[in-house]
Coordinates of C-alpha atoms and ligand atoms in Angstrom, one line a residue:
M1 CA 14.6 17.1 -8.4
Q2 CA 11.9 19.0 -9.5
V3 CA 10.8 21.5 -6.4
V4 CA 7.1 22.1 -6.3
D5 CA 5.6 25.7 -5.4
E6 CA 3.5 25.5 -2.6
K7 CA 1.2 28.3 -2.8
K8 CA 0.0 27.2 -6.4
W9 CA -2.1 24.8 -4.8
Q10 CA -5.1 24.8 -2.4
Q11 CA -7.3 22.2 -2.3
W12 CA -5.8 18.6 -0.7
V13 CA -8.6 15.9 -0.9
V14 CA -8.4 12.7 2.1
L15 CA -10.6 9.7 0.2
G16 CA -11.5 7.6 3.5
T17 CA -11.5 3.8 3.2
G18 CA -12.5 2.7 6.4
G19 CA -9.7 0.2 9.3
T20 CA -9.2 0.6 12.6
I21 CA -8.8 4.7 12.0
A22 CA -12.5 4.5 11.7
G23 CA -13.0 1.7 14.4
T24 CA -15.3 2.2 17.2
A25 CA -15.6 -0.7 20.8
T26 CA -18.3 -0.8 22.7
N27 CA -16.2 -0.5 25.7
P28 CA -13.5 1.9 24.6
S29 CA -11.0 0.9 26.9
D30 CA -10.7 -2.0 25.2
L31 CA -8.4 -1.9 22.6
T32 CA -8.4 -5.0 20.3
A33 CA -12.4 -6.2 20.7
Y34 CA -13.3 -3.6 18.3
T35 CA -15.3 -3.2 14.3
A36 CA -13.7 -1.9 12.2
A37 CA -14.3 1.0 9.5
Q38 CA -17.4 3.0 11.1
L39 CA -16.8 6.6 11.1
G40 CA -17.3 8.3 8.1
V41 CA -14.1 10.2 6.8
E42 CA -15.3 13.7 7.5
V43 CA -15.5 12.5 10.9
L44 CA -11.9 11.7 11.0
L45 CA -11.1 15.4 10.0
D46 CA -13.4 17.0 12.8
A47 CA -10.9 14.6 15.5
V48 CA -7.7 16.1 14.2
P49 CA -5.8 18.3 16.9
G50 CA -5.4 22.1 14.8
L51 CA -6.1 20.9 11.2
Q52 CA -6.9 24.7 10.3
E53 CA -3.2 25.6 11.3
T54 CA -2.5 22.8 9.3
L55 CA -4.1 23.7 6.0
Q56 CA -3.2 26.8 6.7
G57 CA -6.2 28.5 4.7
D58 CA -6.1 25.9 2.6
R59 CA -9.7 23.4 1.0
L60 CA -9.7 20.1 2.0
V61 CA -12.4 18.1 -0.1
C62 CA -13.2 14.1 1.2
E63 CA -14.6 10.8 0.2
Q64 CA -15.6 8.5 1.2
V65 CA -14.3 5.7 -0.9
A66 CA -15.5 2.3 0.8
Q67 CA -15.8 1.2 4.4
L68 CA -13.6 -1.4 4.9
D69 CA -11.7 -3.5 7.3
S70 CA -8.8 -4.5 5.3
K71 CA -8.3 -7.4 6.4
D72 CA -10.8 -7.5 3.1
M73 CA -9.9 -5.3 0.3
D74 CA -10.1 -6.7 -2.8
H75 CA -9.6 -6.0 -6.9
A76 CA -12.9 -3.8 -7.4
T77 CA -11.9 -1.4 -4.0
W78 CA -8.2 -0.9 -5.7
Q79 CA -9.0 -0.1 -8.9
L80 CA -12.7 2.6 -7.6
L81 CA -9.7 4.1 -5.3
A82 CA -6.8 4.5 -8.1
Q83 CA -9.5 5.5 -10.5
R84 CA -10.2 8.5 -8.1
C85 CA -7.1 9.6 -7.5
V86 CA -6.6 10.0 -11.1
H87 CA -9.3 12.2 -11.1
W88 CA -8.6 14.8 -7.5
L89 CA -4.9 14.6 -9.2
A90 CA -6.5 15.8 -12.9
Q91 CA -7.9 18.5 -10.9
P92 CA -5.7 21.9 -11.0
D93 CA -5.6 23.2 -8.2
V94 CA -5.6 20.1 -5.7
G95 CA -2.2 19.2 -4.9
G96 CA -2.3 15.9 -3.6
I97 CA -5.2 13.3 -2.2
V98 CA -4.6 11.5 1.9
I99 CA -5.6 8.6 2.6
T100 CA -7.3 6.7 6.1
H101 CA -6.9 3.0 5.3
G102 CA -6.4 0.1 7.3
T103 CA -3.3 -1.3 8.6
D104 CA -3.5 -4.8 7.8
T105 CA -3.0 -4.5 3.8
L106 CA -1.4 -1.2 3.8
E107 CA 2.0 -1.6 1.9
E108 CA -0.3 -3.2 -0.4
T109 CA -2.9 -0.5 -1.3
A110 CA 0.5 1.5 -1.3
W111 CA 1.7 -0.3 -4.1
F112 CA -1.2 -1.1 -6.2
L113 CA -1.3 2.8 -5.3
Q114 CA 1.9 3.8 -6.7
S115 CA 2.4 1.2 -9.9
V116 CA 0.2 3.1 -12.0
L117 CA -0.5 6.4 -10.3
D118 CA 1.7 8.6 -13.5
T119 CA 1.7 10.8 -11.2
R120 CA 4.1 13.4 -9.5
K121 CA 2.2 14.6 -7.3
P122 CA 1.8 13.4 -3.6
V123 CA -0.4 10.4 -2.2
V124 CA 0.0 9.7 1.2
L125 CA -2.0 6.6 3.3
T126 CA -2.6 6.5 6.6
C127 CA -4.3 4.6 9.5
A128 CA -4.5 4.7 13.0
M129 CA -3.0 1.0 15.8
R130 CA -6.3 2.0 18.2
P131 CA -9.7 2.1 17.3
A132 CA -11.0 6.8 17.4
T133 CA -13.3 6.0 20.3
A134 CA -10.1 4.7 22.5
P135 CA -9.3 6.7 25.4
M136 CA -5.3 8.2 23.4
P137 CA -6.5 7.3 20.2
D138 CA -3.7 7.5 18.0
G139 CA -5.8 7.8 14.3
P140 CA -6.0 12.4 15.0
G141 CA -2.3 12.8 15.3
N142 CA -1.4 9.5 12.1
L143 CA -4.4 12.1 9.7
R144 CA -2.3 15.1 10.8
D145 CA 1.0 14.4 10.0
A146 CA -0.5 12.7 6.7
L147 CA -1.7 16.1 5.4
T148 CA 2.0 18.2 6.6
V149 CA 3.6 15.3 4.7
V150 CA 1.0 15.9 1.6
R151 CA 1.9 19.6 1.7
H152 CA 4.9 19.7 2.0
P153 CA 6.7 20.6 -1.5
E154 CA 9.4 17.9 -1.3
A155 CA 6.7 15.2 -1.2
C156 CA 6.2 12.9 -3.8
G157 CA 4.8 9.9 -4.7
V158 CA 2.7 7.3 -2.9
L159 CA 4.2 7.5 1.4
V160 CA 3.0 5.8 3.9
V161 CA 2.5 7.5 6.9
C162 CA 2.8 5.5 10.5
A163 CA 3.5 7.0 14.0
G164 CA 5.8 9.0 13.0
G165 CA 7.4 7.4 10.3
I166 CA 7.3 8.5 6.8
H167 CA 8.5 5.5 4.4
R168 CA 8.2 5.0 0.9
A169 CA 5.6 2.5 -1.2
R170 CA 7.8 0.2 -1.8
D171 CA 9.5 -1.0 1.2
V172 CA 6.6 0.1 3.1
Q173 CA 5.7 -3.2 5.8
K174 CA 3.9 -3.4 8.6
V175 CA 6.1 -5.6 10.9
H176 CA 3.3 -5.6 14.7
P177 CA -0.3 -7.1 15.8
S178 CA -0.1 -3.5 17.8
R179 CA 2.3 -1.7 18.6
L180 CA 0.9 2.5 17.3
D181 CA 4.8 1.9 15.5
A182 CA 3.6 -1.0 13.8
F183 CA 5.4 0.1 10.3
S184 CA 9.2 -1.0 9.7
S185 CA 10.6 0.0 5.8
G186 CA 13.0 -2.6 6.7
E187 CA 16.7 -1.9 5.8
A188 CA 16.0 0.4 3.5
G189 CA 15.0 2.7 5.9
P190 CA 11.6 5.3 7.0
C191 CA 12.7 8.6 4.3
G192 CA 11.2 11.6 6.9
R193 CA 9.7 12.1 9.3
V194 CA 7.4 14.3 10.9
E195 CA 8.4 15.5 14.0
H196 CA 6.3 18.1 15.7
S197 CA 4.8 19.2 13.0
Q198 CA 7.7 19.9 10.7
V199 CA 8.6 16.9 7.2
L200 CA 12.3 15.7 8.1
W201 CA 13.9 13.7 5.1
A202 CA 15.9 11.5 5.6
A203 CA 16.2 10.8 1.5
T204 CA 15.8 12.8 -1.6
Q205 CA 12.0 12.5 -2.7
A206 CA 12.7 10.1 -6.4
L207 CA 9.1 8.9 -8.7
T208 CA 8.9 4.4 -9.0
P209 CA 7.1 4.9 -13.1
V210 CA 4.1 3.9 -13.6
H211 CA 3.9 0.2 -14.0
P212 CA 3.2 -0.4 -18.4
H213 CA -0.1 -1.8 -18.7
A214 CA -1.4 1.2 -15.0
R215 CA -3.7 1.6 -17.8
K216 CA -5.7 -1.3 -18.8
A217 CA -5.7 -2.0 -14.0
L218 CA -7.5 1.5 -14.1
A219 CA -9.6 0.6 -16.6
A220 CA -9.9 -3.4 -17.6
S221 CA -13.0 -5.0 -15.6
V222 CA -11.1 -7.0 -12.4
A223 CA -13.0 -10.0 -13.2
D224 CA -10.7 -10.2 -15.9
W225 CA -7.4 -9.5 -14.5
P226 CA -4.6 -12.7 -13.9
W227 CA -5.9 -14.6 -10.9
V228 CA -2.5 -14.6 -9.2
E229 CA -2.1 -16.0 -5.8
V230 CA 1.6 -16.6 -3.1
V231 CA 3.2 -19.8 -2.2
Y232 CA 5.2 -19.8 1.1
S233 CA 8.3 -22.5 0.7
H234 CA 8.4 -23.9 4.1
A235 CA 9.4 -27.4 5.9
G236 CA 6.6 -30.0 4.8
A237 CA 6.2 -28.5 2.0
D238 CA 3.4 -30.5 -0.3
A239 CA 3.0 -29.7 -3.9
R240 CA -0.9 -30.7 -3.9
K241 CA -1.0 -27.1 -3.6
I242 CA 0.5 -25.7 -6.6
H243 CA -1.4 -29.1 -8.8
L244 CA -4.6 -27.2 -7.0
L245 CA -3.6 -24.2 -8.3
V246 CA -3.0 -25.2 -12.0
T247 CA -5.6 -26.7 -11.7
A248 CA -8.0 -24.4 -10.9
G249 CA -7.2 -22.4 -13.4
V250 CA -3.7 -19.8 -11.7
R251 CA -2.1 -17.6 -14.2
G252 CA 1.0 -16.4 -12.4
L253 CA 2.2 -17.9 -8.6
V254 CA 5.1 -15.4 -6.5
V255 CA 6.9 -18.6 -4.2
A256 CA 7.7 -16.7 -0.8
G257 CA 11.4 -19.2 -1.1
T258 CA 13.5 -19.8 1.9
G259 CA 16.7 -17.8 3.0
N260 CA 18.3 -16.8 -0.2
G261 CA 15.2 -17.7 -1.9
T262 CA 15.5 -21.8 -2.3
I263 CA 12.6 -23.3 -2.9
H264 CA 12.4 -27.6 -0.9
Q265 CA 12.1 -30.2 -2.5
S266 CA 8.9 -31.1 -3.4
L267 CA 7.9 -28.1 -5.1
L268 CA 10.1 -28.4 -7.3
T269 CA 8.7 -30.6 -10.2
A270 CA 5.4 -29.0 -10.2
L271 CA 6.2 -25.1 -10.3
L272 CA 9.0 -26.3 -13.4
E273 CA 5.0 -28.8 -14.3
A274 CA 3.5 -25.3 -13.9
R275 CA 6.1 -23.3 -16.3
R276 CA 5.2 -26.0 -18.8
Q277 CA 2.2 -25.0 -18.3
G278 CA 2.3 -21.9 -18.8
V279 CA 1.9 -19.9 -15.6
A280 CA 4.3 -17.1 -15.0
V281 CA 6.0 -18.0 -12.1
R282 CA 8.3 -15.5 -10.0
L283 CA 10.4 -16.0 -6.8
T284 CA 11.3 -13.6 -4.0
T285 CA 12.2 -14.0 -0.5
R286 CA 10.1 -14.7 3.0
C287 CA 12.5 -13.1 3.9
A288 CA 11.7 -10.3 6.5
D289 CA 14.4 -7.8 5.6
G290 CA 16.9 -8.0 1.8
Q291 CA 16.8 -8.9 -0.9
I292 CA 17.4 -12.2 -2.9
V293 CA 21.3 -11.9 -4.1
G294 CA 22.8 -14.0 -6.9
Q295 CA 20.2 -16.2 -8.0
T296 CA 19.2 -15.7 -11.7
A297 CA 19.2 -18.7 -13.1
A298 CA 17.0 -21.5 -12.6
W299 CA 13.8 -18.6 -11.7
Q300 CA 12.7 -14.7 -12.6
T301 CA 13.0 -13.5 -9.0
T302 CA 10.8 -10.1 -8.8
A303 CA 12.0 -6.7 -9.2
P304 CA 14.3 -6.2 -5.7
G305 CA 13.0 -5.5 -1.9
L306 CA 9.2 -6.5 -3.4
N307 CA 8.1 -8.6 -0.4
P308 CA 6.1 -11.2 -1.4
F309 CA 2.7 -9.5 -1.7
K310 CA 3.9 -6.4 -3.7
A311 CA 5.4 -9.1 -5.4
R312 CA 2.2 -11.0 -6.1
I313 CA 0.5 -7.5 -7.3
A314 CA 4.0 -6.4 -9.5
L315 CA 3.3 -10.1 -11.0
M316 CA -0.7 -9.5 -11.7
L317 CA -0.1 -5.5 -13.4
D318 CA 3.2 -8.2 -15.8
L319 CA 0.2 -10.8 -17.1
M320 CA -2.5 -7.2 -17.6
A321 CA -0.8 -7.6 -21.8
Ligands
SIN401 C1 -8.3 -2.9 9.2 O1 -6.6 -3.7 8.0 O2 -9.0 -3.0 7.7 C2 -8.1 -3.3 10.6 C3 -7.1 -2.7 11.4 C4 -6.1 -1.8 11.3 O3 -6.3 -0.6 10.8 O4 -5.1 -1.9 12.0

């Protein structure tokens, strides 16, 4: 793997997008009743312990790209964020980017950026499970860890840093609604850890190839992005949801199948009909871990290991041809 000389970079960029890390509460000890996305990214950086030690003389540039609760993340914000990443990554003295983000859709943003950014410089997303006004907020430590990771000479691609874990965009998933260590990389495991401000890699860092339609995603009006939905197969599944989506003009369906990608009998005919009408159908599994093995004949599966929401992004990009 190509090792980059850390010394040549002088600037690191922090992009703010909102989330609980920027959240505030009227009653600081209430860790659930708060409003996400209230504080600017400069305020978040001011709260980072030992920031100057972490930066070791390098400069930070920050920019507020969005200010939202990530449950409301949308394609326009993704495109703007990717465009700002492209801008900053093209600056010769910028070594990498840290993005502060809500936890709820963080894995989707990470996978979108991984799919469209053609760079070996690292982009590190970080977050918090407690608002900034909490008596012991986790955001400042996570942000410091993210800055430590982005400055590491072996860091590359899109990574997620939370509660000491370093995760790849492909593997990471939010698995818990409240604990501080809310993310898991499933069977792949985290690709590293930050301990006492040291980065300990568990695996060699490798780049994921950029999607062939990345440029279209960066330039095309988001109104023209293909409409792709996730449909779950479950007990009592009703084919009317497929009919309604097809009638409304959906271009792609990602089916989150049961187990090893099986689909409820009641959905099968509707899905075959959707495909006959030109809707792209991809199969994935609703299981939290693992991937579909050995099912290739009837339905096209998604790239191995993508959860249904990342598979939706992959299919949307595929359909931008
Ligand atoms: C959000 O995703 O913006 C709110 C929840 C969080 O950051 O934990």
